[in-house]
Amino acid sequence: MPEGHTVHRLARALTDLFAGQRLTVTSPQGRFAGGAALLDGRVLAGASAWGKQLFVDFVPADGGTRAPDDVRVLRVHLGLYGAWTFAGDGSAVVVQAIGAPRRRIGETETLPPVAGALDEPVPLPRGDESPASASGPEGDVALEVVADAPVPDWQPPAPRGAVRVRLRGVHAVADLTAPTTCEVLTPSEARAVVERLGPDPIRWGDAARAGTEPDPHDDPQRFVDAVRRSRTPVGARLMDQSVVAGVGNIYRAEVLYRARLDPFRPGSSVPVEDLRAVWDDLVELMLDGVRTGAIVTTLPEDRVPGGTTGRHRVRQNSDAVPGAVPSDASFYVYHREGLPCRVCGNPVLVREVAGRNLYSCATCQR
DNA sequence: GACCAATGTTGAC
DNA sequence: TCAACCTTGGTCC
């Protein structure tokens, strides 16, 4: 059940593991046999994420170019419970996680965060206080290829469950299960998918931190305009991928809480400055999510011991990592219905909006 | 062991 | 509006 940060991590992992390698592509389950045949034997040029959409570019292995006619794009959307499971040969690929021969990326990934970076809170979006930029190495990739030679006689594990597609490279395999979407597109078809999406805070933030020119597609003004164009509640607009790409049910609830914004407020009535602040906060929170693999929105002073019952526990990817914020201390409102608001003490509310549970504090959010 | 909800989206009715 | 996707973890018995 990934939000955008997970898919961005996934794109990095696939690039790190396979870029430049000729892959064997199969569909053990059989449902993607035709697509797999279109990709089998090609070279993985790179993977990228736009919101929750994953695109993996394949080019011909022999004498091909990256001209559009030669590129085939694997498009994957994990949906509610899709996942990638990785297995490596264990000697040529160093997995930073200790003793993790099998890594699942998707929901229960075990890619480690950058050491020491876990407990740094993302400051609330107050005034023009510029949040301290995240410390630690940027673009944590978690894997380091230290040898190019394949390990002799290494055999990947048998596919587990209904594996839609398996990518096999020199040092590792990646298995995709239960995606909502898995298809082969031309580059222009892939771009058409991107054009349907709103701006992606992670892409915008990546470009800003790298000092490179952001794609105009990711301009935050598109987000501000889209929300204000409609009287639809801002809480509903945030879940619309054509308004902002990559935000899911946790980031929606949490970013509105951190902005103290009532989710039911009509989008058209939210001031531009407030929406700008929401965007800036999404950039910070989601880049933090990419870096650590976990969503943590609470400030340390709000993680009061005993502030939760332990029910509605939400798994966090880094639960086992020393220094990680416990999962039941990570959120202000998400999955905390009936529990006291961490700030005002009044019970957190849950209301269903368009089929999804929306959590908020009626006292703090107006 | 049965049952259910879920960090999501698409398409049929 | 609802089923499909067909996994995973938690709860309840």
CSV table of C-alpha atoms (C1' of nucleotides) in Angstrom, one decimal:
chain,number,residue,atom,x,y,z
A,1,MET,CA,0.0,0.0,0.0
A,2,PRO,CA,2.6,2.5,-1.1
A,3,GLU,CA,2.4,6.2,-1.4
A,4,GLY,CA,4.6,8.1,-3.8
A,5,HIS,CA,7.8,7.9,-1.7
A,6,THR,CA,7.8,4.1,-1.8
A,7,VAL,CA,7.6,4.2,-5.6
A,8,HIS,CA,10.5,6.6,-5.9
A,9,ARG,CA,12.6,4.4,-3.7
A,10,LEU,CA,11.6,1.5,-5.8
A,11,ALA,CA,12.7,3.3,-9.0
A,12,ARG,CA,16.1,3.9,-7.4
A,13,ALA,CA,16.5,0.3,-6.3
A,14,LEU,CA,15.7,-1.0,-9.8
A,15,THR,CA,18.1,1.4,-11.3
A,16,ASP,CA,20.8,0.5,-8.9
A,17,LEU,CA,20.3,-3.2,-9.3
A,18,PHE,CA,19.8,-3.4,-13.0
A,19,ALA,CA,20.7,-0.3,-15.0
A,20,GLY,CA,22.9,-1.2,-18.0
A,21,GLN,CA,22.3,-4.9,-17.7
A,22,ARG,CA,20.6,-7.1,-20.1
A,23,LEU,CA,17.7,-8.7,-18.4
A,24,THR,CA,15.8,-11.9,-18.6
A,25,VAL,CA,12.1,-11.0,-18.3
A,26,THR,CA,9.5,-13.6,-17.6
A,27,SER,CA,6.0,-13.9,-16.3
A,28,PRO,CA,5.9,-16.9,-14.0
A,29,GLN,CA,2.2,-16.4,-13.4
A,30,GLY,CA,1.6,-16.2,-17.1
A,31,ARG,CA,-0.6,-13.2,-17.1
A,32,PHE,CA,2.1,-11.0,-18.5
A,33,ALA,CA,3.7,-13.4,-20.9
A,34,GLY,CA,3.1,-11.2,-24.0
A,35,GLY,CA,4.6,-8.1,-22.3
A,36,ALA,CA,7.5,-10.1,-20.9
A,37,ALA,CA,8.4,-11.3,-24.4
A,38,LEU,CA,8.6,-7.7,-25.6
A,39,LEU,CA,11.2,-6.9,-22.9
A,40,ASP,CA,13.1,-10.1,-22.6
A,41,GLY,CA,16.7,-9.8,-23.5
A,42,ARG,CA,16.7,-6.0,-23.5
A,43,VAL,CA,18.8,-3.7,-21.5
A,44,LEU,CA,17.3,-1.8,-18.6
A,45,ALA,CA,18.2,1.8,-19.2
A,46,GLY,CA,16.7,3.2,-16.0
A,47,ALA,CA,13.6,3.5,-13.8
A,48,SER,CA,11.7,6.6,-12.7
A,49,ALA,CA,8.7,7.4,-10.7
A,50,TRP,CA,6.0,10.0,-11.2
A,51,GLY,CA,3.7,10.0,-8.3
A,52,LYS,CA,2.7,6.4,-7.7
A,53,GLN,CA,3.5,5.4,-11.3
A,54,LEU,CA,6.6,3.5,-12.0
A,55,PHE,CA,8.3,3.5,-15.5
A,56,VAL,CA,11.1,1.3,-16.4
A,57,ASP,CA,12.9,2.0,-19.7
A,58,PHE,CA,14.2,-0.9,-21.8
A,59,VAL,CA,16.4,-0.5,-24.9
A,60,PRO,CA,17.7,-3.1,-27.4
A,61,ALA,CA,20.7,-5.0,-26.3
A,62,ASP,CA,22.6,-5.0,-29.6
A,63,GLY,CA,23.3,-1.8,-31.4
A,64,GLY,CA,20.1,-0.2,-30.3
A,65,THR,CA,19.8,3.4,-29.4
A,66,ARG,CA,17.7,5.3,-27.0
A,67,ALA,CA,15.7,6.8,-29.9
A,68,PRO,CA,12.0,6.7,-29.0
A,69,ASP,CA,11.3,4.0,-31.5
A,70,ASP,CA,13.8,1.7,-29.8
A,71,VAL,CA,12.6,2.3,-26.2
A,72,ARG,CA,9.9,0.2,-24.6
A,73,VAL,CA,8.5,1.3,-21.2
A,74,LEU,CA,7.3,-1.0,-18.5
A,75,ARG,CA,4.6,0.8,-16.6
A,76,VAL,CA,3.7,-0.5,-13.2
A,77,HIS,CA,1.2,0.7,-10.6
A,78,LEU,CA,1.2,-1.2,-7.4
A,79,GLY,CA,-2.3,-0.4,-6.4
A,80,LEU,CA,-3.5,-1.3,-2.9
A,81,TYR,CA,-1.3,-4.3,-2.3
A,82,GLY,CA,1.1,-4.8,-5.1
A,83,ALA,CA,4.8,-5.4,-4.2
A,84,TRP,CA,8.2,-6.0,-5.5
A,85,THR,CA,10.3,-8.7,-3.9
A,86,PHE,CA,14.1,-8.7,-4.4
A,87,ALA,CA,16.7,-11.4,-4.1
A,88,GLY,CA,20.4,-11.0,-4.7
A,89,ASP,CA,23.3,-13.3,-5.0
A,90,GLY,CA,24.6,-12.0,-1.7
A,91,SER,CA,28.2,-11.4,-2.6
A,92,ALA,CA,28.4,-9.1,-5.6
A,93,VAL,CA,25.6,-6.9,-4.3
A,94,VAL,CA,25.9,-5.4,-0.9
A,95,VAL,CA,22.7,-4.9,0.9
A,96,GLN,CA,23.1,-2.4,3.7
A,97,ALA,CA,20.5,-4.1,5.7
A,98,ILE,CA,22.0,-6.7,8.0
A,99,GLY,CA,21.2,-10.2,6.9
A,100,ALA,CA,18.5,-9.4,4.4
A,101,PRO,CA,18.9,-11.8,1.6
A,102,ARG,CA,15.3,-11.2,0.6
A,103,ARG,CA,14.0,-7.8,0.5
A,104,ARG,CA,10.5,-6.8,-0.2
A,105,ILE,CA,9.9,-3.3,-1.5
A,106,GLY,CA,6.4,-2.1,-1.6
A,107,GLU,CA,5.0,-2.1,1.8
A,108,THR,CA,7.3,-4.2,4.0
A,109,GLU,CA,10.5,-3.1,2.5
A,110,THR,CA,13.6,-3.5,4.5
A,111,LEU,CA,15.8,-1.0,2.7
A,112,PRO,CA,17.7,0.7,5.5
A,113,PRO,CA,17.5,4.4,6.1
A,114,VAL,CA,20.6,6.5,6.3
A,115,ALA,CA,22.0,6.0,9.8
A,116,GLY,CA,21.2,8.7,12.2
A,117,ALA,CA,18.7,10.4,10.0
A,118,LEU,CA,15.7,8.7,11.3
A,119,ASP,CA,14.7,10.8,14.2
A,120,GLU,CA,15.0,14.1,12.6
A,121,PRO,CA,11.6,15.7,12.6
A,122,VAL,CA,10.2,17.5,9.6
A,123,PRO,CA,9.3,20.9,11.0
A,124,LEU,CA,5.8,22.2,10.8
A,125,PRO,CA,5.1,24.6,8.0
A,126,ARG,CA,5.1,27.8,10.1
A,127,GLY,CA,5.6,31.2,8.6
A,128,ASP,CA,8.6,31.6,6.4
A,129,GLU,CA,10.8,29.5,8.7
A,130,SER,CA,12.8,27.6,6.3
A,131,PRO,CA,13.1,24.0,7.4
A,132,ALA,CA,16.6,22.8,8.0
A,133,SER,CA,17.5,20.8,4.9
A,134,ALA,CA,17.8,17.1,5.6
A,135,SER,CA,21.2,16.0,6.7
A,136,GLY,CA,22.8,12.8,5.6
A,137,PRO,CA,23.6,11.6,2.1
A,138,GLU,CA,21.1,12.5,-0.5
A,139,GLY,CA,19.5,9.9,-2.7
A,140,ASP,CA,20.1,7.0,-0.4
A,141,VAL,CA,20.2,4.0,-2.6
A,142,ALA,CA,20.9,1.3,-0.1
A,143,LEU,CA,22.7,-0.9,-2.5
A,144,GLU,CA,26.1,-0.8,-3.8
A,145,VAL,CA,27.4,-2.9,-6.7
A,146,VAL,CA,30.9,-3.9,-5.9
A,147,ALA,CA,31.6,-6.5,-8.5
A,148,ASP,CA,30.4,-7.1,-12.0
A,149,ALA,CA,31.0,-10.7,-12.4
A,150,PRO,CA,28.1,-13.0,-11.7
A,151,VAL,CA,28.4,-15.4,-8.8
A,152,PRO,CA,28.8,-18.8,-10.3
A,153,ASP,CA,25.9,-21.2,-9.9
A,154,TRP,CA,23.8,-18.7,-8.1
A,155,GLN,CA,20.1,-19.5,-8.6
A,156,PRO,CA,17.4,-17.2,-7.6
A,157,PRO,CA,14.6,-18.5,-5.4
A,158,ALA,CA,11.5,-19.9,-7.0
A,159,PRO,CA,8.8,-17.3,-7.5
A,160,ARG,CA,6.6,-17.1,-4.5
A,161,GLY,CA,2.9,-16.5,-5.1
A,162,ALA,CA,1.5,-15.2,-8.3
A,163,VAL,CA,4.4,-13.4,-9.8
A,164,ARG,CA,3.3,-11.2,-12.7
A,165,VAL,CA,6.8,-10.4,-13.9
A,166,ARG,CA,10.3,-11.4,-12.9
A,167,LEU,CA,13.3,-9.3,-13.9
A,168,ARG,CA,16.6,-11.2,-13.7
A,169,GLY,CA,19.9,-9.4,-14.0
A,170,VAL,CA,23.5,-10.3,-13.2
A,171,HIS,CA,23.2,-10.2,-9.5
A,172,ALA,CA,19.6,-10.2,-8.5
A,173,VAL,CA,16.0,-10.9,-9.4
A,174,ALA,CA,13.0,-8.6,-8.8
A,175,ASP,CA,9.5,-10.2,-8.6
A,176,LEU,CA,6.3,-8.1,-9.1
A,177,THR,CA,3.1,-9.4,-7.5
A,178,ALA,CA,-0.5,-8.2,-7.4
A,179,PRO,CA,-0.1,-4.9,-9.3
A,180,THR,CA,-3.1,-2.9,-10.5
A,181,THR,CA,-1.3,-2.1,-13.7
A,182,CYS,CA,1.6,-3.8,-15.5
A,183,GLU,CA,2.0,-3.1,-19.2
A,184,VAL,CA,4.4,-2.2,-22.0
A,185,LEU,CA,4.1,1.3,-23.5
A,186,THR,CA,5.9,3.4,-26.1
A,187,PRO,CA,7.6,6.5,-24.7
A,188,SER,CA,4.8,8.7,-26.0
A,189,GLU,CA,2.2,6.6,-24.4
A,190,ALA,CA,4.1,6.7,-21.1
A,191,ARG,CA,4.3,10.5,-21.3
A,192,ALA,CA,0.6,10.6,-21.9
A,193,VAL,CA,0.1,8.8,-18.5
A,194,VAL,CA,2.4,11.4,-16.9
A,195,GLU,CA,0.4,14.2,-18.5
A,196,ARG,CA,-2.7,13.1,-16.7
A,197,LEU,CA,-1.0,13.5,-13.3
A,198,GLY,CA,-0.6,16.6,-11.2
A,199,PRO,CA,2.8,17.9,-10.1
A,200,ASP,CA,4.9,15.5,-8.0
A,201,PRO,CA,6.3,17.1,-4.8
A,202,ILE,CA,9.1,14.5,-4.7
A,203,ARG,CA,10.3,15.3,-8.2
A,204,TRP,CA,10.0,19.0,-7.5
A,205,GLY,CA,12.0,18.7,-4.3
A,206,ASP,CA,14.6,16.5,-5.9
A,207,ALA,CA,15.3,19.1,-8.6
A,208,ALA,CA,15.4,21.9,-6.0
A,209,ARG,CA,17.9,20.1,-3.9
A,210,ALA,CA,20.0,19.1,-6.9
A,211,GLY,CA,20.0,22.6,-8.2
A,212,THR,CA,18.6,21.5,-11.5
A,213,GLU,CA,15.7,22.9,-13.5
A,214,PRO,CA,12.5,21.2,-12.4
A,215,ASP,CA,10.1,19.8,-15.0
A,216,PRO,CA,7.4,22.4,-15.6
A,217,HIS,CA,5.0,19.5,-15.1
A,218,ASP,CA,5.9,19.6,-11.4
A,219,ASP,CA,5.3,23.3,-10.9
A,220,PRO,CA,3.4,23.8,-7.5
A,221,GLN,CA,1.3,26.5,-9.1
A,222,ARG,CA,-0.5,23.7,-11.0
A,223,PHE,CA,-1.4,22.2,-7.6
A,224,VAL,CA,-2.6,25.5,-6.1
A,225,ASP,CA,-4.7,26.3,-9.2
A,226,ALA,CA,-6.2,22.8,-9.3
A,227,VAL,CA,-7.4,22.9,-5.7
A,228,ARG,CA,-8.8,26.4,-5.9
A,229,ARG,CA,-10.6,25.7,-9.2
A,230,SER,CA,-13.2,23.6,-7.4
A,231,ARG,CA,-15.5,23.8,-4.4
A,232,THR,CA,-14.7,20.2,-3.7
A,233,PRO,CA,-13.3,19.8,-0.2
A,234,VAL,CA,-9.5,20.2,0.0
A,235,GLY,CA,-9.3,16.8,1.6
A,236,ALA,CA,-10.8,15.2,-1.5
A,237,ARG,CA,-8.6,17.2,-3.9
A,238,LEU,CA,-5.4,16.0,-2.2
A,239,MET,CA,-6.3,12.4,-3.0
A,240,ASP,CA,-6.9,13.2,-6.7
A,241,GLN,CA,-3.7,12.2,-8.6
A,242,SER,CA,-4.5,14.8,-11.3
A,243,VAL,CA,-4.2,17.5,-8.6
A,244,VAL,CA,-1.1,16.3,-6.9
A,245,ALA,CA,0.8,13.1,-7.7
A,246,GLY,CA,2.0,10.7,-5.1
A,247,VAL,CA,-0.1,11.7,-2.1
A,248,GLY,CA,-2.1,8.9,-0.5
A,249,ASN,CA,-4.4,8.5,2.5
A,250,ILE,CA,-1.7,9.0,5.2
A,251,TYR,CA,0.0,12.1,3.7
A,252,ARG,CA,-3.4,13.6,3.0
A,253,ALA,CA,-4.6,13.4,6.5
A,254,GLU,CA,-1.3,14.3,8.1
A,255,VAL,CA,-0.4,17.3,5.9
A,256,LEU,CA,-3.9,18.8,6.5
A,257,TYR,CA,-3.4,18.3,10.2
A,258,ARG,CA,0.1,19.9,10.2
A,259,ALA,CA,-1.4,22.9,8.3
A,260,ARG,CA,-4.4,22.9,10.8
A,261,LEU,CA,-6.7,22.9,7.8
A,262,ASP,CA,-10.2,21.5,7.9
A,263,PRO,CA,-10.4,18.8,5.3
A,264,PHE,CA,-13.9,19.7,4.4
A,265,ARG,CA,-13.1,23.2,3.5
A,266,PRO,CA,-14.0,23.9,-0.1
A,267,GLY,CA,-10.8,24.1,-2.2
A,268,SER,CA,-11.8,27.4,-3.7
A,269,SER,CA,-11.8,29.0,-0.2
A,270,VAL,CA,-8.3,28.0,0.8
A,271,PRO,CA,-5.9,30.9,0.5
A,272,VAL,CA,-3.1,30.6,-2.0
A,273,GLU,CA,-0.5,31.0,0.8
A,274,ASP,CA,-2.0,28.1,2.7
A,275,LEU,CA,-1.8,25.8,-0.3
A,276,ARG,CA,1.7,26.9,-1.0
A,277,ALA,CA,2.5,25.9,2.6
A,278,VAL,CA,0.8,22.6,2.2
A,279,TRP,CA,2.9,22.0,-0.9
A,280,ASP,CA,6.1,22.9,0.8
A,281,ASP,CA,5.3,20.6,3.7
A,282,LEU,CA,4.5,17.8,1.3
A,283,VAL,CA,7.9,18.3,-0.3
A,284,GLU,CA,9.7,18.0,3.0
A,285,LEU,CA,7.6,15.1,4.3
A,286,MET,CA,7.8,13.1,1.2
A,287,LEU,CA,11.5,13.6,0.6
A,288,ASP,CA,11.9,12.5,4.2
A,289,GLY,CA,9.9,9.4,3.3
A,290,VAL,CA,12.1,8.7,0.3
A,291,ARG,CA,15.1,9.0,2.5
A,292,THR,CA,14.0,6.8,5.4
A,293,GLY,CA,11.4,4.6,3.8
A,294,ALA,CA,8.9,5.5,6.5
A,295,ILE,CA,6.2,8.2,6.9
A,296,VAL,CA,6.8,10.2,10.1
A,297,THR,CA,4.9,13.4,10.5
A,298,THR,CA,5.0,14.0,14.3
A,299,LEU,CA,7.4,16.4,16.0
A,300,PRO,CA,9.3,14.8,18.9
A,301,GLU,CA,7.5,16.9,21.5
A,302,ASP,CA,4.1,15.6,20.3
A,303,ARG,CA,5.1,11.9,20.6
A,304,VAL,CA,3.8,11.7,24.1
A,305,PRO,CA,4.3,8.3,25.7
A,306,GLY,CA,0.9,6.7,26.4
A,307,GLY,CA,-0.7,8.9,23.7
A,308,THR,CA,-1.9,5.8,21.9
A,309,THR,CA,-3.5,2.6,22.8
A,310,GLY,CA,-1.4,0.5,20.6
A,311,ARG,CA,-4.4,-0.4,18.6
A,312,HIS,CA,-4.6,0.4,14.9
A,313,ARG,CA,-0.9,-0.2,14.7
A,314,VAL,CA,0.4,0.7,11.3
A,315,ARG,CA,3.5,-1.2,10.1
A,316,GLN,CA,6.4,1.0,9.3
A,317,ASN,CA,9.2,-0.1,7.1
A,318,SER,CA,11.9,0.8,9.5
A,319,ASP,CA,10.3,-0.5,12.7
A,320,ALA,CA,13.2,-2.8,13.3
A,321,VAL,CA,15.8,-0.1,12.8
A,322,PRO,CA,17.3,1.3,16.0
A,323,GLY,CA,16.3,4.9,16.4
A,324,ALA,CA,13.2,4.6,14.3
A,325,VAL,CA,10.2,6.5,15.5
A,326,PRO,CA,7.7,3.8,16.7
A,327,SER,CA,4.9,3.3,14.2
A,328,ASP,CA,2.2,4.3,16.8
A,329,ALA,CA,4.0,7.6,17.4
A,330,SER,CA,4.4,8.6,13.8
A,331,PHE,CA,1.1,10.2,13.0
A,332,TYR,CA,-1.1,13.0,14.3
A,333,VAL,CA,-4.4,11.7,13.1
A,334,TYR,CA,-4.0,8.7,10.7
A,335,HIS,CA,-5.6,5.6,12.2
A,336,ARG,CA,-6.1,7.4,15.5
A,337,GLU,CA,-9.9,7.7,15.6
A,338,GLY,CA,-11.2,8.1,19.1
A,339,LEU,CA,-7.8,8.7,20.6
A,340,PRO,CA,-6.9,12.1,22.0
A,341,CYS,CA,-5.5,14.6,19.6
A,342,ARG,CA,-1.8,14.9,20.4
A,343,VAL,CA,-2.1,18.7,20.7
A,344,CYS,CA,-5.6,19.5,22.1
A,345,GLY,CA,-6.7,16.2,23.6
A,346,ASN,CA,-10.0,16.1,21.8
A,347,PRO,CA,-10.9,12.8,20.1
A,348,VAL,CA,-9.6,12.3,16.6
A,349,LEU,CA,-12.5,11.9,14.1
A,350,VAL,CA,-12.8,9.6,11.1
A,351,ARG,CA,-15.2,10.2,8.3
A,352,GLU,CA,-15.5,8.3,5.0
A,353,VAL,CA,-14.9,10.5,2.0
A,354,ALA,CA,-15.2,8.9,-1.5
A,355,GLY,CA,-14.8,5.5,0.0
A,356,ARG,CA,-11.6,6.3,2.0
A,357,ASN,CA,-11.3,7.0,5.7
A,358,LEU,CA,-10.4,10.6,6.4
A,359,TYR,CA,-8.9,11.4,9.8
A,360,SER,CA,-8.9,14.8,11.4
A,361,CYS,CA,-9.2,16.9,14.6
A,362,ALA,CA,-12.2,19.1,14.5
A,363,THR,CA,-10.7,21.4,17.1
A,364,CYS,CA,-7.3,21.9,15.6
A,365,GLN,CA,-8.3,22.0,12.0
A,366,ARG,CA,-10.5,24.9,10.9
B,1,DG,C1',-8.6,-20.7,10.9
B,2,DA,C1',-12.1,-17.3,9.3
B,3,DC,C1',-12.7,-12.9,8.4
B,4,DC,C1',-11.8,-8.1,7.5
B,5,DA,C1',-9.6,-3.7,6.4
B,6,DA,C1',-6.1,-1.5,3.8
B,7,DT,C1',-0.4,3.9,2.3
B,8,DG,C1',-5.0,2.6,-4.7
B,9,DT,C1',-6.9,2.7,-9.2
B,10,DT,C1',-9.6,1.1,-13.2
B,11,DG,C1',-13.5,-0.2,-15.6
B,12,DA,C1',-18.2,-2.2,-15.9
B,13,DC,C1',-22.9,-1.4,-14.7
C,1,DT,C1',-21.8,2.4,-7.0
C,2,DC,C1',-19.3,-1.6,-6.9
C,3,DA,C1',-16.2,-5.5,-8.2
C,4,DA,C1',-11.7,-6.6,-9.4
C,5,DC,C1',-6.9,-7.0,-8.2
C,6,DC,C1',-5.9,-11.5,-5.0
C,7,DT,C1',-1.5,-9.7,-0.4
C,8,DT,C1',-0.8,-8.9,4.3
C,9,DG,C1',-1.4,-8.3,9.1
C,10,DG,C1',-4.5,-7.9,12.8
C,11,DT,C1',-8.5,-9.5,15.3
C,12,DC,C1',-11.7,-12.7,16.8
C,13,DC,C1',-13.1,-17.3,17.8
